[in-house]
Coordinates of C-alpha atoms and ligand atoms in Angstrom, one line a residue:
X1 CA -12.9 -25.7 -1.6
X2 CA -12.7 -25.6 2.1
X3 CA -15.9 -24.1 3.9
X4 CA -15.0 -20.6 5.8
X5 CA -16.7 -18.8 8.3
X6 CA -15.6 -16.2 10.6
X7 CA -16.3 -15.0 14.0
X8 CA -15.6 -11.8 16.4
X9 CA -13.9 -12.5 18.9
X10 CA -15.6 -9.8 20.9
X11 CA -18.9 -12.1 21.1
X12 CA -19.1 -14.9 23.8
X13 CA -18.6 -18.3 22.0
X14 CA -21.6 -20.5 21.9
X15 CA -20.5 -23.6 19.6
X16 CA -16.5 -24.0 20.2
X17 CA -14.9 -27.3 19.0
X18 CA -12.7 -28.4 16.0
X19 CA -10.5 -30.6 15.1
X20 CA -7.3 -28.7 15.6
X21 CA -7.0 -25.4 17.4
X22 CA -4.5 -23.4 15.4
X23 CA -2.9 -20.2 17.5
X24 CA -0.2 -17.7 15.7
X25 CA 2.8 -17.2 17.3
X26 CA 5.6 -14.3 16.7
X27 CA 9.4 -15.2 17.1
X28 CA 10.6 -14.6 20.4
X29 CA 7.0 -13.7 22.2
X30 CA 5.1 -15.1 24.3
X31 CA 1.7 -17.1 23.1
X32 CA -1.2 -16.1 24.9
X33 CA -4.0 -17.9 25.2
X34 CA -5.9 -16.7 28.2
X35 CA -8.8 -15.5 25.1
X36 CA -8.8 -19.2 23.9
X37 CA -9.3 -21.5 27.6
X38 CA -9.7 -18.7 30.4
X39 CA -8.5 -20.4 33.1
X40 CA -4.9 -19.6 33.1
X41 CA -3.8 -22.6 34.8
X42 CA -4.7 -24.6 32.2
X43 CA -2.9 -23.5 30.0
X44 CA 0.3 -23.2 31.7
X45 CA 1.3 -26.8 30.4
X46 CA 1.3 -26.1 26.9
X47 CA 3.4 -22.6 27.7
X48 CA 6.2 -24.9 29.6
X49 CA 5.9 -27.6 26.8
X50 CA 6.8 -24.8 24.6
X51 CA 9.6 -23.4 26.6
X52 CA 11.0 -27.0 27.0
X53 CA 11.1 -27.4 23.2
X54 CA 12.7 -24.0 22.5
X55 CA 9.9 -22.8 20.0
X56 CA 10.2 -19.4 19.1
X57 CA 7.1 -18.9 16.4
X58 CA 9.6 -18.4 13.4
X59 CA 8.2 -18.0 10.4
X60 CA 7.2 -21.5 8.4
X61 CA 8.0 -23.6 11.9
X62 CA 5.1 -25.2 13.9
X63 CA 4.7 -27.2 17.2
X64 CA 1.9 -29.8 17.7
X65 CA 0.3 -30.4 21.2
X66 CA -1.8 -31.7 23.4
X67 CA -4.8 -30.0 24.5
X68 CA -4.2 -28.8 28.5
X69 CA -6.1 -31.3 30.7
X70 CA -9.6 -30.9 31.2
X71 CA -10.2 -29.3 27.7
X72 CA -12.2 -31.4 25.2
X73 CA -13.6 -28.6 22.8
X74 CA -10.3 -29.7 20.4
X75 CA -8.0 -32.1 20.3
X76 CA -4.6 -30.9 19.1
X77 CA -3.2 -27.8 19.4
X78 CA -1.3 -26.1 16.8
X79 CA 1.3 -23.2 17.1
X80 CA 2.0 -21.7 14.1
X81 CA 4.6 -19.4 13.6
X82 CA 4.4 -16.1 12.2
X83 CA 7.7 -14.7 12.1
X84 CA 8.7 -10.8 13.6
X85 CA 5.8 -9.4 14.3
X86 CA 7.2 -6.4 12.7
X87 CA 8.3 -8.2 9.8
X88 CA 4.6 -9.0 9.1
X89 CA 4.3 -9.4 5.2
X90 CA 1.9 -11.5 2.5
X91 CA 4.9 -14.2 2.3
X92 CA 4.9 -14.9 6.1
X93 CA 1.3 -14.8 6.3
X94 CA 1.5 -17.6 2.9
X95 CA 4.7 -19.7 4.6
X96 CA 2.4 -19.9 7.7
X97 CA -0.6 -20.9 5.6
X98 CA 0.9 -23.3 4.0
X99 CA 2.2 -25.3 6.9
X100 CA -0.9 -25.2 8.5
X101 CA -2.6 -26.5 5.8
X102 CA 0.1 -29.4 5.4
X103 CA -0.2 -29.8 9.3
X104 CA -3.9 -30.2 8.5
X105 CA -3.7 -32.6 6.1
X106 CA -1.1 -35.1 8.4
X107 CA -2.9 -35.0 11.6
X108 CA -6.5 -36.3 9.1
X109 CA -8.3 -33.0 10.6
X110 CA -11.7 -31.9 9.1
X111 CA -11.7 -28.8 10.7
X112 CA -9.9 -26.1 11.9
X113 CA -10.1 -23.3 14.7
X114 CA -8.2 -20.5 14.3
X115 CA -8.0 -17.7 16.7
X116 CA -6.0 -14.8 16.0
X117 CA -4.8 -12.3 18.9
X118 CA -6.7 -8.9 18.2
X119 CA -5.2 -6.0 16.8
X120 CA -1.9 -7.6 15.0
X121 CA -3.8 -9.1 11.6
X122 CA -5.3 -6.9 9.2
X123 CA -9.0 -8.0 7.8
X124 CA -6.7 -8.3 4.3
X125 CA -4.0 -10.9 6.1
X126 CA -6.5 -12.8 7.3
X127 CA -8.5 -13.3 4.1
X128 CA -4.9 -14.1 3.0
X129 CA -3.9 -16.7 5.5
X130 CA -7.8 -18.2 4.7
X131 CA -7.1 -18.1 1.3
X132 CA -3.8 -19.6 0.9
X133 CA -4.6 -22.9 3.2
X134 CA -7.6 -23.3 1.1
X135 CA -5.5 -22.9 -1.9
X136 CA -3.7 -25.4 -0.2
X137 CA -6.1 -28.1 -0.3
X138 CA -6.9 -28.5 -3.8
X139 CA -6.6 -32.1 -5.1
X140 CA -6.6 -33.3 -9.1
X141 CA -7.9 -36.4 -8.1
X142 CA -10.9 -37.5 -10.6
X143 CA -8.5 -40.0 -12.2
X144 CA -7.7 -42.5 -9.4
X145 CA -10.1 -45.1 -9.2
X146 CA -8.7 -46.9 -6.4
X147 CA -9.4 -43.7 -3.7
X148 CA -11.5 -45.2 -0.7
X149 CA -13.8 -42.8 0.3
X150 CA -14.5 -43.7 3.9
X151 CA -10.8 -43.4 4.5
X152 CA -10.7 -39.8 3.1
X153 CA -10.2 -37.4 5.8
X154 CA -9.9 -33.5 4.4
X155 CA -9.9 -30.3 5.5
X156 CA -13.6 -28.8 5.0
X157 CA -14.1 -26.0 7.5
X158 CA -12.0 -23.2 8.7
X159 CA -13.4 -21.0 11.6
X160 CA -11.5 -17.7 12.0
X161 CA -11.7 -15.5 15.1
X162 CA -10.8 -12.3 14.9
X163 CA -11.8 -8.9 15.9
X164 CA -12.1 -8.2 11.9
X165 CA -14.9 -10.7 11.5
X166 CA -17.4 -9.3 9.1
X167 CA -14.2 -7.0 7.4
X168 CA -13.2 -10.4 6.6
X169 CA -16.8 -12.2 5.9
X170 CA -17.2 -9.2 3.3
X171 CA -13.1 -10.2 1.7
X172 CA -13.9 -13.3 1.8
X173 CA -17.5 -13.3 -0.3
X174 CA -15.3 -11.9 -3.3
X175 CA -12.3 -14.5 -2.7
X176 CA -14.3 -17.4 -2.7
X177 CA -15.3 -16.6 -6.6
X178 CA -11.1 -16.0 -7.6
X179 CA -10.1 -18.9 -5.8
X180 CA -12.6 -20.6 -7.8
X181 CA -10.9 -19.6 -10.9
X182 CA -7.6 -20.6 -9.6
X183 CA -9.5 -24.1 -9.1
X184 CA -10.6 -24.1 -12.7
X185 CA -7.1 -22.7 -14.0
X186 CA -5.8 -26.0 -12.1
X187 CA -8.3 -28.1 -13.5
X188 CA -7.5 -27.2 -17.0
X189 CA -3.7 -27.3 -16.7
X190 CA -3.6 -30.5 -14.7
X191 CA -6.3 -32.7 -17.2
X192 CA -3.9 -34.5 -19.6
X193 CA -3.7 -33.8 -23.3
X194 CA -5.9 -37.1 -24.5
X195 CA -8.7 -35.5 -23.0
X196 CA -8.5 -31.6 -22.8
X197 CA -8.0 -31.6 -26.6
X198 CA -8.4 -28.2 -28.0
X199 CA -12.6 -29.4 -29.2
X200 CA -12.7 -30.3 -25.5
X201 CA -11.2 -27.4 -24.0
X202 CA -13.3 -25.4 -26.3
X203 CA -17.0 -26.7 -24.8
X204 CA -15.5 -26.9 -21.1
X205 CA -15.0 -22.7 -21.9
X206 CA -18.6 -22.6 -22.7
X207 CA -19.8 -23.4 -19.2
X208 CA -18.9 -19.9 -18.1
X209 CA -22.0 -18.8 -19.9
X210 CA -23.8 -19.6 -16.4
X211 CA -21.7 -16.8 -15.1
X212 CA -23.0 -14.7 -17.7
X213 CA -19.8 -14.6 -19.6
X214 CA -20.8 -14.1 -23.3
X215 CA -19.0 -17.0 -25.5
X216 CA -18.0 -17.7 -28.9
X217 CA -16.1 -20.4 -30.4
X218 CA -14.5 -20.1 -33.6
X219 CA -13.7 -22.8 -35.4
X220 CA -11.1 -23.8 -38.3
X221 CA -13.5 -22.3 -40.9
X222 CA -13.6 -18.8 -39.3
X223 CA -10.3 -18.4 -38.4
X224 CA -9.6 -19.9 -42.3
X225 CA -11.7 -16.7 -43.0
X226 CA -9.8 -14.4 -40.6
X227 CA -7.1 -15.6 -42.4
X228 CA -5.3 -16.8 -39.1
X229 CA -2.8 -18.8 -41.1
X230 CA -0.3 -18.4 -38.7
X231 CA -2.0 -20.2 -36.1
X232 CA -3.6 -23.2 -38.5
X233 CA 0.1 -23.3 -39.7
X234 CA 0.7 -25.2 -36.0
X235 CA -3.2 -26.9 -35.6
X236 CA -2.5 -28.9 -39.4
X237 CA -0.2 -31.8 -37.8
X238 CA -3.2 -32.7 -35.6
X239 CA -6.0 -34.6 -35.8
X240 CA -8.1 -32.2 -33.8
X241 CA -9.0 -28.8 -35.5
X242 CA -8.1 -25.3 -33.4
X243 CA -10.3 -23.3 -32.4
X244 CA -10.3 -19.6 -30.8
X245 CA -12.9 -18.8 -28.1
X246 CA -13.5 -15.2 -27.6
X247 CA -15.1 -14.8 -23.7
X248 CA -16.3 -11.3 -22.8
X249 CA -17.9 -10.4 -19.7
X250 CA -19.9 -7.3 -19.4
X251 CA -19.6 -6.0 -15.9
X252 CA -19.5 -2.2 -16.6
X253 CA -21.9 0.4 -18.0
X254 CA -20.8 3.5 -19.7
X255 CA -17.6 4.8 -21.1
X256 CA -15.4 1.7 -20.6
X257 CA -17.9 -0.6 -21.9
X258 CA -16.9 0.2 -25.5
X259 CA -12.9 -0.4 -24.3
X260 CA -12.6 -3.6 -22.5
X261 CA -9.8 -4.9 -20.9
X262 CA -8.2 -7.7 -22.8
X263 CA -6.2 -11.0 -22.0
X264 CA -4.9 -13.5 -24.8
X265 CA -3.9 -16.6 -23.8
X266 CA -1.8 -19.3 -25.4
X267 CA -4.0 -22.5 -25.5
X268 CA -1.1 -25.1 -26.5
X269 CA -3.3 -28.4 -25.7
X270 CA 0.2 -30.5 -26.0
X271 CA 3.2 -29.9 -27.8
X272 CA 5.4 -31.6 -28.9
X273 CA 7.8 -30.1 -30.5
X274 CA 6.3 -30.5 -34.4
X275 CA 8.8 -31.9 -36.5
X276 CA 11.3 -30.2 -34.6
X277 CA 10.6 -32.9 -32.1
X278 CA 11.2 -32.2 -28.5
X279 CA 13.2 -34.8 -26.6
X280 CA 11.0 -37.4 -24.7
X281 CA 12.6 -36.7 -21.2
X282 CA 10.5 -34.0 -19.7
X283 CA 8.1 -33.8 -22.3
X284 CA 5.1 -34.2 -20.7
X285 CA 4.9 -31.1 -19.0
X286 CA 3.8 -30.1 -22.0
X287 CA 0.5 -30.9 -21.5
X288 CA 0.7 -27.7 -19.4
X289 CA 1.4 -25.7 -22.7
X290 CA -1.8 -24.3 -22.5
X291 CA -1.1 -22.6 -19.1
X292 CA -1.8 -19.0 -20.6
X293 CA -5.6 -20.3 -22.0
X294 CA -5.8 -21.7 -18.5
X295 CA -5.3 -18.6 -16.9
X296 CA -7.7 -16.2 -18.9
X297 CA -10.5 -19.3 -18.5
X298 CA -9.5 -19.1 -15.0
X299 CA -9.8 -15.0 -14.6
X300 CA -13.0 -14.4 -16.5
X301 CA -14.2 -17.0 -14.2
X302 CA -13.0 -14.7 -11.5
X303 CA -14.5 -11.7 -12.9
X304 CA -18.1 -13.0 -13.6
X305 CA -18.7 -14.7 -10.5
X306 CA -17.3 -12.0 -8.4
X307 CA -19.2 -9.9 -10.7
X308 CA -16.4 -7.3 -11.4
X309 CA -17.7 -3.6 -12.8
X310 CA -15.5 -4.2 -16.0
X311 CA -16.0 -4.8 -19.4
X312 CA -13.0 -7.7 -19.8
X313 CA -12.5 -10.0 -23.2
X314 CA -10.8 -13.1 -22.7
X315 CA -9.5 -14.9 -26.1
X316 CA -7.5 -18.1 -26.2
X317 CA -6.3 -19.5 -29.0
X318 CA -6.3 -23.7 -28.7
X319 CA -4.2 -25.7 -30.8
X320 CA -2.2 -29.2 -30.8
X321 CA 1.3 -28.8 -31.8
X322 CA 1.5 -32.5 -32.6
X323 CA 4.2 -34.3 -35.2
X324 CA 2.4 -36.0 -38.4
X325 CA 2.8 -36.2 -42.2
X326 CA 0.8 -33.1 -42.5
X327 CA 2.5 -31.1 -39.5
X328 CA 4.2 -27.8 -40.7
X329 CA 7.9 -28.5 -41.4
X330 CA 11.2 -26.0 -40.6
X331 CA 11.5 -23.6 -43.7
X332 CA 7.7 -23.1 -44.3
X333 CA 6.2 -19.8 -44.6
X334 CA 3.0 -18.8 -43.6
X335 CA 1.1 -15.6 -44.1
X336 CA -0.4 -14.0 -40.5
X337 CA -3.4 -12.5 -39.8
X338 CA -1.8 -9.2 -40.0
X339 CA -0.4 -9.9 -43.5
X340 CA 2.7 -10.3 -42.5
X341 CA 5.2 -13.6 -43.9
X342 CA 6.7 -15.7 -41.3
X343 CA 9.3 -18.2 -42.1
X344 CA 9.1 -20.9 -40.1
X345 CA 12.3 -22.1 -39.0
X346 CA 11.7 -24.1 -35.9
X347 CA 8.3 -26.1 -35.4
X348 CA 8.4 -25.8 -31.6
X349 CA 8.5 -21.9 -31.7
X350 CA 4.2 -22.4 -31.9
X351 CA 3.3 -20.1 -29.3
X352 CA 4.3 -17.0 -31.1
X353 CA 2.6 -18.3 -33.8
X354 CA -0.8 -18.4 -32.3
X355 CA -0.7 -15.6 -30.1
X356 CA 0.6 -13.3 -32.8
X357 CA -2.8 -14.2 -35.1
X358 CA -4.9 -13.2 -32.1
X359 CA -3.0 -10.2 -31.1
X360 CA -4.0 -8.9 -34.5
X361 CA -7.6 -10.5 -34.6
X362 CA -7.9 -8.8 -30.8
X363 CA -6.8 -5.2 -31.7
X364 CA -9.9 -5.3 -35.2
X365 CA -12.4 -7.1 -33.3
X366 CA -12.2 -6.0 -29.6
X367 CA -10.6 -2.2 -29.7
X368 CA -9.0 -3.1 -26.3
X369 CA -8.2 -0.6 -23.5
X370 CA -5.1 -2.4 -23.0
X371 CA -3.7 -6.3 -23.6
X372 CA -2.3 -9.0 -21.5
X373 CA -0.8 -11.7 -23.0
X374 CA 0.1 -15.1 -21.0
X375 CA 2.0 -17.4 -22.0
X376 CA 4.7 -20.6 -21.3
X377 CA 6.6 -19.6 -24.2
X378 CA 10.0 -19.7 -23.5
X379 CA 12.5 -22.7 -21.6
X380 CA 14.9 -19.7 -21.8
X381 CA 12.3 -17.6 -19.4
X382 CA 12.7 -20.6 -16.7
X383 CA 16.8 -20.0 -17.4
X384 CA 16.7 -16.9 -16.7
X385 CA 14.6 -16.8 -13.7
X386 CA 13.5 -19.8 -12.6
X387 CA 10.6 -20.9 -10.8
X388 CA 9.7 -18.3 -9.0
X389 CA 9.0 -14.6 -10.6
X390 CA 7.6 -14.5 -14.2
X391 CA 8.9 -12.6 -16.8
X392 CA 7.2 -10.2 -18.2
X393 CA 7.2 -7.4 -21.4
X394 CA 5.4 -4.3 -21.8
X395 CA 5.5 -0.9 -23.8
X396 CA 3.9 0.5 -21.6
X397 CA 5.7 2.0 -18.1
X398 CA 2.3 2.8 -16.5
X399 CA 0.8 -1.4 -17.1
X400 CA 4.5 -2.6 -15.9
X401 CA 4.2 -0.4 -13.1
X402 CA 0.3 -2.1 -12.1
X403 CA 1.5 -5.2 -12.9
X404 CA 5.0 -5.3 -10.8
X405 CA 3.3 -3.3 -7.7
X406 CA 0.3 -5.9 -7.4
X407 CA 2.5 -8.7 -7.8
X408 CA 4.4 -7.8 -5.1
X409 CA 1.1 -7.7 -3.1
X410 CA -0.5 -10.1 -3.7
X411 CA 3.0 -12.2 -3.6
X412 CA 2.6 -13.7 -7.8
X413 CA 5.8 -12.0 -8.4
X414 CA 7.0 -10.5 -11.9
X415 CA 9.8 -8.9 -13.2
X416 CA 10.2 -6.7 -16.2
X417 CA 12.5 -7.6 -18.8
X418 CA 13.4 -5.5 -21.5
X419 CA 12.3 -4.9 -25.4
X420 CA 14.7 -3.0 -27.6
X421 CA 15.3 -3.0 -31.2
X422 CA 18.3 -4.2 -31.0
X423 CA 16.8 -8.0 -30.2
X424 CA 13.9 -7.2 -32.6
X425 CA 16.7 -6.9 -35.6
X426 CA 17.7 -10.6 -34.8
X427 CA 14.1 -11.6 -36.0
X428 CA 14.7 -10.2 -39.9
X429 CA 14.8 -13.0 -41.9
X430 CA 16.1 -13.6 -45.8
X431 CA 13.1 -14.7 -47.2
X432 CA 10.1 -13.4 -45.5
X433 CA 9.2 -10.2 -43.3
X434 CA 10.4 -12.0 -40.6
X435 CA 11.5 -15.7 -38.8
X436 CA 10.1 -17.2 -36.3
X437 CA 13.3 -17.8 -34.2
X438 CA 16.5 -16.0 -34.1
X439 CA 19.6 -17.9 -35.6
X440 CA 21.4 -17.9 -32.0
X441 CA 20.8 -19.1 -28.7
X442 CA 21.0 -15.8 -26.8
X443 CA 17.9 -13.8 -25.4
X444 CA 15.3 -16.3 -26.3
X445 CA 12.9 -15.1 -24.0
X446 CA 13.6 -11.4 -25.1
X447 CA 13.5 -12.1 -29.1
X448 CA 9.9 -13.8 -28.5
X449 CA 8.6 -10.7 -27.0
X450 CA 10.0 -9.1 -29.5
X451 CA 8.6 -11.4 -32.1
X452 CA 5.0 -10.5 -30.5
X453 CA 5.5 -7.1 -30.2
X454 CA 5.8 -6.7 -34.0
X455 CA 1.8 -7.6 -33.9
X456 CA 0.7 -5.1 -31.7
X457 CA 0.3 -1.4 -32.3
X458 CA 2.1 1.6 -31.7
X459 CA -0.4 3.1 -29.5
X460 CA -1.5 0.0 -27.9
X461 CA -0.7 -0.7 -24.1
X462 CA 0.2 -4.2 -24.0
X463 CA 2.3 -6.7 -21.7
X464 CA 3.4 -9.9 -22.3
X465 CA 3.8 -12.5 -19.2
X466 CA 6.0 -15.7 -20.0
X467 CA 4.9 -18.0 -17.6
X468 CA 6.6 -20.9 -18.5
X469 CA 8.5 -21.2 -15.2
X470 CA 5.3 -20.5 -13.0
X471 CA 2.6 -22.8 -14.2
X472 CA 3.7 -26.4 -13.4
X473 CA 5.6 -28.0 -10.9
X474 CA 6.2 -31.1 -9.9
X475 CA 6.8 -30.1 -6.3
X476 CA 4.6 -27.6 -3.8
X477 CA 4.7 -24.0 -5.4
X478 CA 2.7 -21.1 -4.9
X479 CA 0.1 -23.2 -2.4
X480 CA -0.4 -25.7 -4.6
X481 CA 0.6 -29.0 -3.6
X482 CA 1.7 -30.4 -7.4
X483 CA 0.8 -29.7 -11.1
X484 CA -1.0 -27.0 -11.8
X485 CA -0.3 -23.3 -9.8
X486 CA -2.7 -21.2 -11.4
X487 CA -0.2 -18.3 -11.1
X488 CA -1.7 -15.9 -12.9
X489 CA -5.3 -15.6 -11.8
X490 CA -4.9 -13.9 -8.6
X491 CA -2.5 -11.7 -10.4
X492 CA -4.5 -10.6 -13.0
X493 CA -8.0 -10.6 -11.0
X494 CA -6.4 -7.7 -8.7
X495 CA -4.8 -5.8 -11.5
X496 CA -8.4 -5.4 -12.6
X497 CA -9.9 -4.6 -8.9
X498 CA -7.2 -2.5 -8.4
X499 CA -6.8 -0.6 -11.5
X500 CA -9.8 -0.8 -14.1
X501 CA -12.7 -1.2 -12.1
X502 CA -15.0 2.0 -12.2
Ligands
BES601 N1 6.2 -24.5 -24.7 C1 7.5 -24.2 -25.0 C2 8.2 -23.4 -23.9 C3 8.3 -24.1 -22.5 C4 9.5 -24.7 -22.2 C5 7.3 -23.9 -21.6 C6 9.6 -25.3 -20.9 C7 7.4 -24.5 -20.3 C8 8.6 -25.1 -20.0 C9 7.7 -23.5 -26.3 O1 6.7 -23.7 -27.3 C10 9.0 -23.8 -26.9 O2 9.2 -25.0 -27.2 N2 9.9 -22.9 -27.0 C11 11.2 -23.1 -27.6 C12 11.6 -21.9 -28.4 C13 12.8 -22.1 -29.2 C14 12.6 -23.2 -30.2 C15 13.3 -20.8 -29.8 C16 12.1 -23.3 -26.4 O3 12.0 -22.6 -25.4 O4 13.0 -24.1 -26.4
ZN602 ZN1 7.2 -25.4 -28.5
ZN603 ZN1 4.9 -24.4 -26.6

């Protein structure tokens, strides 16, 4: 992660040089940077220059110049636009992050000076800005051997000045920790299947114990006890057991500490498809089938390091969905958790599977103050919307309501789809309480909530994010430059700041 420091911009500078100077523009106004050189003829180059090139600051454009004459503190400029000033929102502040980050990265700059006209950017658009070109610069990169070194030329400070300086220093303190759980979220979701087994993932969840996150890993013996059969019935065509890990951090004293907040992740190391095979094209994306485990690994990170006043659980639930002579076939039935039969009629329906054994383990073990589940469960969720909102289900108006509003803030969108019994009767099956897939193609995303919901109780809140859609890319998406987006973490890591901290 990139270093970042802010200054005020009401105190005389006394070190003043980087790389790159960046400057915001708005469309259609004038930059000003008598604050940044003084002398106003100085600067009156780079004004015509940008005249001459008809740059109006829109937002996601830049310009790159040359320093005016006689100025050696920097030596490129860059104008970044911002959009209408009035128009001022988390994805122009993001848009212009980004391209200032990619900017970055072409001209080889280490570091960055950033000077942001006084009384326009809020403390919280600032951290924002900070935040998503950091984001930005995240690399997966442990695997090439052939990187030189010496040739390496990163991004690794960002100075900000602002009137908002210590607002911002104080942001930023907390930031630092999330964005480091986005980071691990990455990690995990970008490490390939051969390596990030579900034994692997397992141990790598223990090192959050330095955070003081308690852990436990449970392994095929205990959830053979817990009866879990529903999610051994997808671990037995793979040579590497399951396990659940059960992460709780204990940030709050008091009343909520008997209540925690809970997140369940699905932990799908690879999948294949089972016996109902996947086809190859595509199919190794689905080493990012564990994108729900990532993200509650990710958040707990958040939460401990940050040191969140909550009591949260985190439980994943890690399995290989792999194709052998003892993988599960289409027509089994297995007995849940929750005692109740599910005939299996499609192999690569496995996410259900596991998340709806830890649903049930969850609401005996944990007696949660409320449940959110994540998930890439569905090809049908990326159908229906894509890549860039995630679908989600609740039961609950007031959690739907959290979870749209800080979405929309913090600009990891989601959108509510519904549950209704309706698409709950397409689960009834002839030969057990209930199959695993519907016998049509319709509403898949919607009859796998529905599948879930019949695990969680009556009185429970609970929400269920499909994030199949959100989690990995092979292009740029939500400031990350490929893989792994960590969509989630941020999400989730404000939900709890903003609604269940005491
Ligand atoms: N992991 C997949 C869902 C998925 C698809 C995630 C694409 C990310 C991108 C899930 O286990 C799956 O295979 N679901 C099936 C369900 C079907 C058999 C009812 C699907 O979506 O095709
Ligand atoms: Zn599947
Ligand atoms: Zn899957």
């Amino acid at each position: 992660m990139i270093k970042c420091s802010f200054r005020d911009s009401q105190k005389k500078r006394e070190t003043w040089a980087g790389d790159v100077l960046v400057l915001p523009m708005f469309e259609d106004e004038s930059l000003d940077m008598t604050g940044v050189v003084g002398d106003p003829s100085l600067y009156r180059g780079v004004l015509a220059h940008i005249e001459a090139c008809r740059f109006r600051g829109k937002s996601g454009e830049h310009m790159v110049l040359s320093p005016p004459d006689g100025v050696t503190a920097f030596h490129v400029i860059l104008v970044l636009g911002f959009g209408k000033k009035d128009s001022l929102d988390v994805e122009a502040v993001e848009k212009a992050a980004r391209c200032c980050a990619k900017q970055a990265q072409a001209l080889g700059a280490r570091s960055l000076l950033a000077v942001f006209m006084d009384g326009v950017f809020s403390a919280d658009q600032l951290v924002t800005w900070a935040s998503g070109v950091s984001l930005m610069t995240y690399r997966f990169d442990s695997y090439i051997a052939s990187k030189d070194e010496s040739d390496r030329r990163e991004l690794e400070t960002l100075t900000i000045e602002s009137a908002h300086a210590s607002a911002c220093a104080d942001r930023w303190e907390k930031e630092k920790n999330v964005l480091d759980g986005v980071a691990l979220t990455r990690d995990l979701v970008n490490e390939p299947p051969n390596i990030l087994t579900p034994p692997a993932f397992a141990e790598r969840l223990r090192a959050l114990e330095a955070l003081g996150v308690e852990v436990s890993l449970h392994d095929n013996v205990s959830l053979e006890k817990e009866g879990m059969r529903a999610m051994l019935g997808v671990a037995q065509g793979s040579v590497y057991p399951p396990s659940m890990v059960v992460m709780r951090w204990r940030g709050s004293t008091g009343k909520d500490q008997t209540r925690p907040v809970t997140f369940i992740g699905k932990g799908v190391t690879f999948d294949t498809g089972g016996v109902s095979l996947k086809p190859s094209a595509g199919m190794e994306e689905m080493k990012s089938d564990m994108g729900g485990a990532g993200v509650v690994a990710g958040l707990l990170h958040a939460l401990a390091a940050r040191k969140a006043s909550v009591h949260a659980v985190g439980i994943v639930g890690l399995v290989e969905n792999a194709v052998s002579g003892t993988a599960q076939r289409p027509s089994d039935i297995v007995i849940s958790r929750a005692g109740k039969s599910i005939e299996v009629l499609n192999t690569d329906a496995e996410g259900r599977l596991v998340l709806a054994d830890l649903l049930s383990y969850a609401q005996d073990h944990i007696t949660p103050r409320m449940i959110v589940d994540l998930a890439t469960l569905t090809g049908a969720m990326v159908i229906a919307l894509g890549y860039e909102y995630a679908g989600f289900f609740s039961n609950d108006d007031t959690l739907a309501n959290q979870l749209t509003d800080v979405g929309r803030h913090i600009n990891e969108k989601v959108w509510r789809m519904p549950l209704h019994k309706a698409y709950d009767k397409m689960l009834d099956s002839k030969v057990a309480d209930m199959q695993n897939v519907t016998n049509q193609r319709s509403a898949g995303s919607i009859t796998a909530a529905q599948f879930l919901q019949r695990f969680v109780h009556k009185d429970m809140a609970w929400a269920h994010i499909d994030i199949a859609g959100v989690t990995y890319h092979k292009k740029p998406s939500f400031l990350s430059p490929y893989g792994a987006s960590g969509f989630g973490v941020r999400l989730l890591d404000r939900l709890v700041s903003q609604h269940y901290e005491s």
